[in-house]
Coordinates of C-alpha atoms in Angstrom, one line a residue:
M218 CA 97.4 49.2 75.4
R219 CA 95.6 51.4 73.0
V220 CA 92.5 53.4 73.6
R221 CA 90.4 54.7 70.7
H222 CA 89.0 58.1 71.2
G223 CA 85.3 57.9 70.9
R224 CA 82.0 57.4 72.7
H225 CA 83.3 54.5 74.9
V226 CA 86.7 56.0 75.8
V227 CA 85.9 56.0 79.6
D228 CA 84.8 52.4 79.6
S229 CA 87.9 51.4 77.7
I230 CA 90.2 53.3 80.1
L231 CA 88.5 51.7 83.1
E232 CA 88.8 48.2 81.5
H233 CA 92.5 48.7 80.8
S234 CA 93.1 50.1 84.2
V235 CA 91.7 47.0 85.9
E236 CA 93.8 44.9 83.6
L237 CA 96.9 46.8 84.6
V238 CA 96.1 46.5 88.3
G239 CA 96.1 42.7 87.8
H240 CA 99.7 42.9 86.6
L241 CA 101.0 45.0 89.5
P242 CA 102.1 42.1 91.8
R243 CA 104.2 40.6 89.0
I244 CA 105.7 44.1 88.1
A245 CA 106.5 44.7 91.8
E246 CA 108.3 41.3 92.0
R247 CA 110.4 42.1 88.9
V248 CA 111.3 45.6 90.2
E249 CA 112.4 44.1 93.6
A250 CA 114.5 41.5 91.7
F251 CA 116.2 44.2 89.7
R252 CA 116.8 46.3 92.8
T253 CA 118.6 43.4 94.6
T254 CA 120.4 41.7 91.7
P255 CA 124.1 42.7 91.5
I256 CA 125.7 43.4 88.1
R257 CA 129.4 43.1 87.3
R258 CA 131.4 46.0 85.8
G259 CA 131.7 44.2 82.4
E260 CA 128.0 43.6 82.3
E261 CA 127.5 47.3 83.0
Q262 CA 129.7 48.2 80.1
D263 CA 127.9 45.8 77.8
F264 CA 124.5 47.3 78.8
A265 CA 125.8 50.8 78.2
Q266 CA 127.2 49.9 74.8
Q267 CA 123.9 48.3 73.8
A268 CA 121.9 51.3 75.0
L269 CA 124.2 53.6 72.9
A270 CA 123.6 51.3 69.9
L271 CA 119.8 51.5 70.4
R272 CA 120.1 55.3 70.7
Y273 CA 122.6 56.1 68.0
G274 CA 122.7 53.0 65.8
E275 CA 125.3 50.3 65.2
D276 CA 127.9 53.0 64.4
W277 CA 127.4 54.5 67.9
Q278 CA 131.2 54.7 68.5
R279 CA 131.4 57.4 65.8
L280 CA 128.0 59.0 66.1
S281 CA 127.5 59.2 69.9
P282 CA 128.8 62.4 71.7
V283 CA 129.1 60.3 74.9
D284 CA 130.9 57.1 75.8
P285 CA 129.6 54.1 77.9
D286 CA 131.5 55.3 81.0
S287 CA 129.8 58.7 81.0
I288 CA 126.2 57.3 80.7
L289 CA 127.0 54.9 83.6
E290 CA 127.9 57.8 85.8
A291 CA 125.6 58.2 88.8
Q292 CA 124.0 61.7 89.3
R293 CA 122.8 60.7 92.9
V294 CA 124.4 58.7 95.6
E295 CA 121.5 56.2 95.7
D296 CA 122.1 55.4 92.0
A297 CA 125.7 54.4 92.6
E298 CA 124.8 50.9 93.7
G299 CA 125.9 48.0 91.5
T300 CA 122.5 46.5 90.8
I301 CA 120.6 46.0 87.6
W302 CA 118.0 48.6 88.7
S303 CA 120.6 51.3 89.4
V304 CA 122.5 50.7 86.2
F305 CA 119.3 50.9 84.2
S306 CA 118.3 54.1 86.0
R307 CA 121.6 55.8 85.4
V308 CA 121.8 54.9 81.7
Q309 CA 118.1 55.9 81.2
E310 CA 118.5 59.3 83.0
N311 CA 121.8 60.1 81.3
L312 CA 120.6 59.3 77.8
L313 CA 117.1 60.9 78.2
K314 CA 117.8 64.0 80.2
G315 CA 121.2 64.8 78.7
G316 CA 123.4 67.4 80.4
L317 CA 126.5 65.2 80.4
R318 CA 129.7 67.1 79.5
V319 CA 130.9 66.2 76.1
D320 CA 133.6 67.5 73.8
L321 CA 132.1 67.9 70.3
E322 CA 134.5 67.9 67.3
G323 CA 134.7 71.3 65.7
G324 CA 133.2 72.9 68.8
G325 CA 135.4 75.9 68.3
G326 CA 137.6 75.2 71.2
H327 CA 135.0 76.4 73.8
G328 CA 135.5 73.3 76.0
P329 CA 132.9 70.7 76.9
E330 CA 129.3 71.3 76.0
P331 CA 126.3 69.6 77.8
S332 CA 124.8 66.7 75.8
A333 CA 121.3 67.3 74.5
A334 CA 118.2 65.7 76.0
L335 CA 116.4 63.1 74.0
A336 CA 113.5 65.2 72.5
R337 CA 111.3 62.3 71.5
T338 CA 111.2 58.5 71.7
C339 CA 110.0 56.0 69.1
G340 CA 108.1 53.8 71.5
S341 CA 110.4 50.8 70.7
T342 CA 110.5 48.1 73.4
A343 CA 113.6 46.5 71.9
V344 CA 115.5 47.1 75.1
F345 CA 113.0 44.9 77.0
G346 CA 113.2 42.0 74.6
T347 CA 109.5 41.9 73.9

């Protein structure tokens, strides 16, 4: 949804808000399905690799400072479940917030460094298939 800033911005925001509310039941159904759908370890790995390819490009194996296993690591107990929702949550948090311990080449031998947070996003919905 896009809202032009102008005289009728409040009307436009209200109109879009009502439209969004109409989608909430379908969104809630999808969230519940994601929270209850199990995912196999191989599928987790595939998802993590695709996320790294979206973030770092097709040459992610060379360019990424993190590997698929590290972005699949749960930071909280509740995210350790093997569901689509928890895997998405772990990967998203680990890629966006950063803070994962990584060994950077040429780091001067100072040991692992924390990975950087994603400073900006491009707004791509490629991960959603839309």
